[in-house]
Amino acid sequence: MIKDANGLIDYTEALKNQSSSELKLYVSMGTCGIAAGTTPVLNKIYQTIEEKNLKDIIDVVEVGCMGLCHSEPCICLENKETNEKVYYGNLSEEQVVQILEAKFDTELAGAKVLNKTWNTPEDEEISDQIQTRIVLRNSGVINPEKIEDYVMRDGYKALAKALTEMKPAGVVSEIELSGLRGRGGGGFPTGRKWQFAASQDADQKYLICNADEGDPGAFMDRAVLEGDPHSVLEAMVIAGYGIGADKGYIYIRAEYPLAIKRLEIAIAQAEELGFLGENILGSGFNFTIELKYGAGAFVCGEETALIHSIEGKRGEPTFKPPFPAISGLWGKPTIVNNVETFANVAAIIRNGADWFKSIGTEGSPGTKVFALAGKINKVGLVEVPMGTVLRDIIYGLGHGIVDGREFKAVQTGGPSGGCIKADKLDTPIDYESLKALGSMMGSGGMIVMDEDDCMVDIAKFFLDFTLEESCGKCTPCRIGNTRLHELLEDICSGNGTMETIEKLKTLSAAIKDTALCGLGQTSPNPVISTLNNFYDEYMQHVDRKKCPAGVCTKLVSYTINDKCVGCTLCARNCPVSCISGERKELHHIDQSKCIKCGVCYTACKFHAIDRT
Amino acid sequence: MSSCTCSKDGGCSGIEEINLIKLFPEKTSELDRYIETLNITSDIEQNRGYLIQVLHRAQGIFSYLPEDVQLHVANKLSLHLSEVYGVISFYSYFTDKPVGKYKINVCTGTACFVKGAGRILDELKRYLSIEEGETTADGKFSLGGLRCVGACSLAPVVMVNDKVYGNVTTDMVPQIINDCSE
């Protein structure tokens, strides 16, 4: 138990003075690393260290997500003397043994040695690199299950500063001055939100961390919780002190079992050392944190719905005002902030508002974490200053489109966002610029699409999602989106007319204006943005009854041309056996049986199959 | 085995409705022990706050939440059955139907979608001859969609219980099903 701020300084010093081994070996043990097969690699590492008696030379650190999802399983070997770091990716068990035996020989082992620029810790020289790590400052660097690792990297220092050197109002105004905006997507100024709750006179206030990361293709909050859970806990105690709340909840999706496990460990450790509980660091301030589990409802990312869910009710949103900051959980003033927002707080308190404002743009200070996915070479997590241009993210950090194909669009903001075209790739991104492009920041998912993706189909995909996730409370969302989906279905199946397009536009505008909550109001965005940016593609579906990307099966037909050499590969691959023909003779597709799956088209090595 | 307890007048299909609470007393007491660790009082608002976590635990124990389990939970927390059912039917994580031994879920996230998850789902449906949300007659396999698991680098992703299959192609479907039998 640490009694006060001086106790924390002593504790940190003692940890730093502990002797450490010559080499540190970081092993990426986030969800996607484990899914990609890191566990056997890790076991092999322990086995080799045991066998070769390397225990005194190498410290193994099991870390959270390094952001290098494209190269899992992956490790990083660091020399403590020289601070030299080498990353290895796509590792096999055999390669790991070779690396350990050679200790630092990058030429050996045949494993892919990764570019260092991808992962840049906060304290490194970053001038010529694109990434700046504030939120992910500890992810991939510390063992998330050891509070000592966090404390050694100045963890809980901000809490000590807030509790001993600052008044609650000072904490709130520091966050307000920093210009930090909600990273869950809306971009509301965090400090102002806190101010609302702080100014309320109530016997009980609550603080909620929204970890119900529901946007498909977004996994930054999971990475923070799995890689650096204490940064969120520390920020919650600071926020609780600022607004006068002594009870915090973390609302986390049940789909994130590893994050839940690491949070449970972190909470127990913080309680043990006295960073949570009563009389924290001798300040007289009390704060406890409890985990609450989601149960698979996207709408619970909306704050009023989330509050109902914590109360044990159906997660239906209610009309605002009153805002939760005035009347929230069980009718008490409640602040709901997203994981990534909280992950910025300790760094701001420690380094000051001016430091934070020096990063990013004037209207959107700081950084943003993006999850790059889809048809991109380097799928992974990146953190860049606000104002970075899209091209630098997609072509710089993401290394462009797979197989050198043509970039078609990038989708940001999940089901509430929109698609951005190639001619807008040089836009510096912040909350306002993305809105101007008809998309939104959202939680930070970036799905890259190429010429094989049909934009009408993408719009339909997102409406599928919204339809399933609509809570059904308000008519515009429940009925309106069903009709929107039917209209898109008409277009994709060749029954669309100009009238369908007009109806799409009118109905989208009506839903946007009249739906109850954020989910409903933004649900037509994928339709509106694809209509605006890819109108020609809609027209091809409507006018010519063709799907240029070859995705809408009812508008596509496959035929075999005279380049066919009769290799029978297509016939053997066809799942419904509708291709006939003798060996070395021209084959034929029975159109009445063809399910248009495109397997023959991909299988043919002679460009003998036409897709029209 | 208990006799049919359903109260439907003439509407009973003749299939015996299984009462899990009566059938598995040891499972029921496991659930009860968990509920006892919570601070259940006469304050219904406060009790309701525990509902979702109790349901998570109950589903973990019984694997699904039929009416008798819902009623048991409702009585323990002094809530109405309708409230409990309202919550179960709202959240996709809860199910009141039995599920297969192997829960095969295709990730429906955007990254998996653009990488062809739809084709994988179609192939699984064809291979198992069931639709999404259904269970095979032998109770072995359930097929469903799954919200983004965040393993986007491995898209398209299929999960079988806790096991993750990445970069799945339609060719891999027989192997995935085969793995379950081992």
GROMACS .gro file of C-alpha atoms in nm, chain A residues 31-250:
model
  220
   31THR     CA    1  -0.605  -1.108  -2.902
   32CYS     CA    2  -0.495  -1.104  -3.265
   33GLY     CA    3  -0.145  -1.218  -3.177
   34ILE     CA    4  -0.285  -1.513  -2.987
   35ALA     CA    5  -0.528  -1.587  -3.272
   36ALA     CA    6  -0.237  -1.583  -3.515
   37GLY     CA    7  -0.050  -1.838  -3.305
   38THR     CA    8   0.176  -1.651  -3.061
   39THR     CA    9   0.114  -1.893  -2.773
   40PRO     CA   10   0.323  -2.182  -2.913
   41VAL     CA   11   0.596  -1.931  -3.003
   42LEU     CA   12   0.594  -1.799  -2.647
   43ASN     CA   13   0.611  -2.148  -2.503
   44LYS     CA   14   0.904  -2.222  -2.729
   45ILE     CA   15   1.078  -1.909  -2.604
   46TYR     CA   16   1.042  -2.014  -2.241
   47GLN     CA   17   1.152  -2.366  -2.326
   48THR     CA   18   1.463  -2.245  -2.512
   49ILE     CA   19   1.560  -2.002  -2.236
   50GLU     CA   20   1.534  -2.288  -1.989
   51GLU     CA   21   1.729  -2.531  -2.205
   52LYS     CA   22   2.007  -2.293  -2.306
   53ASN     CA   23   2.021  -2.140  -1.961
   54LEU     CA   24   1.962  -1.784  -2.085
   55LYS     CA   25   1.758  -1.677  -1.783
   56ASP     CA   26   2.013  -1.424  -1.658
   57ILE     CA   27   2.060  -1.261  -1.997
   58ILE     CA   28   1.706  -1.234  -2.131
   59ASP     CA   29   1.392  -1.094  -1.969
   60VAL     CA   30   1.073  -1.199  -2.140
   61VAL     CA   31   0.796  -0.938  -2.132
   62GLU     CA   32   0.450  -1.049  -2.243
   63VAL     CA   33   0.302  -0.731  -2.386
   64GLY     CA   34  -0.030  -0.626  -2.538
   65CYS     CA   35  -0.081  -0.523  -2.899
   66MET     CA   36   0.227  -0.378  -3.069
   67GLY     CA   37   0.008  -0.260  -3.355
   68LEU     CA   38   0.183  -0.496  -3.597
   69CYS     CA   39  -0.123  -0.711  -3.666
   70HIS     CA   40  -0.003  -0.781  -4.021
   71SER     CA   41   0.304  -0.966  -3.894
   72GLU     CA   42   0.181  -1.165  -3.598
   73PRO     CA   43   0.326  -1.367  -3.431
   74CYS     CA   44   0.582  -1.100  -3.360
   75ILE     CA   45   0.851  -1.019  -3.106
   76CYS     CA   46   1.089  -0.734  -3.032
   77LEU     CA   47   1.439  -0.784  -2.897
   78GLU     CA   48   1.585  -0.487  -2.712
   79ASN     CA   49   1.940  -0.436  -2.596
   80LYS     CA   50   1.926  -0.246  -2.266
   81GLU     CA   51   2.278  -0.109  -2.307
   82THR     CA   52   2.241   0.039  -2.652
   83ASN     CA   53   1.861   0.077  -2.657
   84GLU     CA   54   1.872  -0.090  -2.996
   85LYS     CA   55   1.546  -0.259  -3.088
   86VAL     CA   56   1.482  -0.519  -3.353
   87TYR     CA   57   1.135  -0.637  -3.447
   88TYR     CA   58   1.075  -0.979  -3.597
   89GLY     CA   59   0.744  -1.077  -3.753
   90ASN     CA   60   0.565  -1.381  -3.899
   91LEU     CA   61   0.769  -1.601  -3.670
   92SER     CA   62   0.774  -1.974  -3.647
   93GLU     CA   63   0.884  -2.172  -3.343
   94GLU     CA   64   1.207  -2.277  -3.514
   95GLN     CA   65   1.296  -1.920  -3.605
   96VAL     CA   66   1.251  -1.806  -3.248
   97VAL     CA   67   1.506  -2.060  -3.130
   98GLN     CA   68   1.755  -1.937  -3.388
   99ILE     CA   69   1.699  -1.575  -3.288
  100LEU     CA   70   1.751  -1.655  -2.921
  101GLU     CA   71   2.067  -1.847  -2.995
  102ALA     CA   72   2.207  -1.564  -3.202
  103LYS     CA   73   2.066  -1.309  -2.957
  104PHE     CA   74   2.083  -1.018  -3.193
  105ASP     CA   75   2.184  -1.134  -3.536
  106THR     CA   76   1.927  -0.976  -3.765
  107GLU     CA   77   2.058  -1.156  -4.071
  108LEU     CA   78   1.985  -1.494  -3.926
  109ALA     CA   79   1.669  -1.696  -3.896
  110GLY     CA   80   1.488  -1.593  -4.212
  111ALA     CA   81   1.218  -1.424  -4.007
  112LYS     CA   82   1.090  -1.098  -4.142
  113VAL     CA   83   1.273  -0.809  -3.978
  114LEU     CA   84   1.024  -0.529  -3.954
  115ASN     CA   85   1.061  -0.163  -4.019
  116LYS     CA   86   1.114   0.024  -3.698
  117THR     CA   87   0.906   0.328  -3.791
  118TRP     CA   88   0.584   0.141  -3.725
  119ASN     CA   89   0.621   0.138  -3.352
  120THR     CA   90   0.757   0.452  -3.196
  121PRO     CA   91   0.746   0.486  -2.821
  122GLU     CA   92   0.667   0.832  -2.688
  123ASP     CA   93   1.019   0.904  -2.570
  124GLU     CA   94   1.198   0.828  -2.895
  125GLU     CA   95   1.309   1.063  -3.167
  126ILE     CA   96   1.006   1.101  -3.389
  127SER     CA   97   1.078   1.400  -3.609
  128ASP     CA   98   1.099   1.211  -3.936
  129GLN     CA   99   0.834   0.959  -3.856
  130ILE     CA  100   0.460   0.970  -3.889
  131GLN     CA  101   0.345   0.814  -3.568
  132THR     CA  102   0.317   0.979  -3.228
  133ARG     CA  103   0.220   0.757  -2.941
  134ILE     CA  104   0.025   0.905  -2.652
  135VAL     CA  105  -0.269   0.669  -2.620
  136LEU     CA  106  -0.059   0.367  -2.712
  137ARG     CA  107   0.245   0.491  -2.519
  138ASN     CA  108   0.267   0.171  -2.316
  139SER     CA  109   0.098  -0.079  -2.546
  140GLY     CA  110   0.351  -0.332  -2.662
  141VAL     CA  111   0.609  -0.201  -2.415
  142ILE     CA  112   0.484  -0.310  -2.074
  143ASN     CA  113   0.337  -0.626  -1.934
  144PRO     CA  114  -0.028  -0.523  -1.882
  145GLU     CA  115  -0.066  -0.772  -1.599
  146LYS     CA  116   0.211  -0.610  -1.393
  147ILE     CA  117   0.136  -0.278  -1.227
  148GLU     CA  118   0.511  -0.237  -1.161
  149ASP     CA  119   0.574  -0.205  -1.535
  150TYR     CA  120   0.316   0.072  -1.559
  151VAL     CA  121   0.447   0.256  -1.253
  152MET     CA  122   0.802   0.243  -1.389
  153ARG     CA  123   0.685   0.433  -1.696
  154ASP     CA  124   0.559   0.720  -1.482
  155GLY     CA  125   0.230   0.547  -1.415
  156TYR     CA  126   0.003   0.699  -1.148
  157LYS     CA  127   0.234   1.002  -1.137
  158ALA     CA  128  -0.042   1.212  -1.291
  159LEU     CA  129  -0.283   1.086  -1.026
  160ALA     CA  130  -0.042   1.189  -0.751
  161LYS     CA  131   0.000   1.529  -0.914
  162ALA     CA  132  -0.377   1.581  -0.946
  163LEU     CA  133  -0.455   1.472  -0.590
  164THR     CA  134  -0.176   1.663  -0.416
  165GLU     CA  135  -0.102   1.967  -0.631
  166MET     CA  136  -0.433   2.043  -0.801
  167LYS     CA  137  -0.788   2.126  -0.697
  168PRO     CA  138  -1.074   1.938  -0.866
  169ALA     CA  139  -1.164   2.251  -1.062
  170GLY     CA  140  -0.800   2.274  -1.173
  171VAL     CA  141  -0.811   1.921  -1.313
  172VAL     CA  142  -1.127   1.996  -1.510
  173SER     CA  143  -0.991   2.323  -1.646
  174GLU     CA  144  -0.659   2.162  -1.745
  175ILE     CA  145  -0.849   1.909  -1.957
  176GLU     CA  146  -1.069   2.185  -2.095
  177LEU     CA  147  -0.762   2.395  -2.186
  178SER     CA  148  -0.599   2.098  -2.358
  179GLY     CA  149  -0.884   2.088  -2.607
  180LEU     CA  150  -0.921   1.709  -2.574
  181ARG     CA  151  -1.232   1.592  -2.761
  182GLY     CA  152  -1.428   1.270  -2.719
  183ARG     CA  153  -1.252   0.993  -2.910
  184GLY     CA  154  -1.561   0.775  -2.929
  185GLY     CA  155  -1.662   0.955  -3.244
  186GLY     CA  156  -1.872   1.257  -3.152
  187GLY     CA  157  -1.578   1.482  -3.072
  188PHE     CA  158  -1.749   1.670  -2.789
  189PRO     CA  159  -1.496   1.865  -2.576
  190THR     CA  160  -1.418   1.640  -2.279
  191GLY     CA  161  -1.338   1.921  -2.036
  192ARG     CA  162  -1.668   2.094  -2.104
  193LYS     CA  163  -1.854   1.769  -2.041
  194TRP     CA  164  -1.672   1.728  -1.710
  195GLN     CA  165  -1.756   2.088  -1.625
  196PHE     CA  166  -2.130   2.015  -1.657
  197ALA     CA  167  -2.111   1.731  -1.406
  198ALA     CA  168  -1.868   1.913  -1.176
  199SER     CA  169  -2.106   2.206  -1.143
  200GLN     CA  170  -2.393   1.980  -1.036
  201ASP     CA  171  -2.472   1.968  -0.668
  202ALA     CA  172  -2.558   1.606  -0.596
  203ASP     CA  173  -2.505   1.352  -0.319
  204GLN     CA  174  -2.382   1.096  -0.570
  205LYS     CA  175  -2.217   1.123  -0.913
  206TYR     CA  176  -2.099   0.848  -1.143
  207LEU     CA  177  -1.825   0.806  -1.399
  208ILE     CA  178  -1.853   0.552  -1.679
  209CYS     CA  179  -1.589   0.430  -1.920
  210ASN     CA  180  -1.747   0.325  -2.247
  211ALA     CA  181  -1.557   0.016  -2.360
  212ASP     CA  182  -1.841  -0.117  -2.572
  213GLU     CA  183  -1.639  -0.093  -2.890
  214GLY     CA  184  -1.902  -0.196  -3.140
  215ASP     CA  185  -1.792  -0.048  -3.473
  216PRO     CA  186  -1.701  -0.335  -3.702
  217GLY     CA  187  -1.336  -0.310  -3.798
  218ALA     CA  188  -1.237  -0.100  -3.497
  219PHE     CA  189  -1.018  -0.250  -3.229
  220MET     CA  190  -0.822   0.039  -3.076
  221ASP     CA  191  -1.002   0.036  -2.742
  222ARG     CA  192  -0.943  -0.335  -2.709
  223ALA     CA  193  -0.572  -0.279  -2.775
  224VAL     CA  194  -0.554  -0.014  -2.501
  225LEU     CA  195  -0.740  -0.230  -2.248
  226GLU     CA  196  -0.535  -0.537  -2.332
  227GLY     CA  197  -0.205  -0.354  -2.354
  228ASP     CA  198  -0.228  -0.078  -2.094
  229PRO     CA  199  -0.533  -0.113  -1.865
  230HIS     CA  200  -0.386   0.102  -1.587
  231SER     CA  201  -0.380   0.411  -1.809
  232VAL     CA  202  -0.761   0.394  -1.816
  233LEU     CA  203  -0.794   0.325  -1.443
  234GLU     CA  204  -0.561   0.614  -1.356
  235ALA     CA  205  -0.757   0.851  -1.580
  236MET     CA  206  -1.086   0.744  -1.427
  237VAL     CA  207  -0.967   0.823  -1.075
  238ILE     CA  208  -0.843   1.163  -1.196
  239ALA     CA  209  -1.176   1.230  -1.368
  240GLY     CA  210  -1.369   1.116  -1.061
  241TYR     CA  211  -1.166   1.359  -0.849
  242GLY     CA  212  -1.236   1.637  -1.101
  243ILE     CA  213  -1.611   1.598  -1.115
  244GLY     CA  214  -1.665   1.476  -0.759
  245ALA     CA  215  -1.764   1.116  -0.830
  246ASP     CA  216  -1.651   0.828  -0.612
  247LYS     CA  217  -1.790   0.542  -0.817
  248GLY     CA  218  -1.681   0.437  -1.164
  249TYR     CA  219  -1.802   0.169  -1.401
  250ILE     CA  220  -1.632   0.023  -1.704
   0.00000   0.00000   0.00000
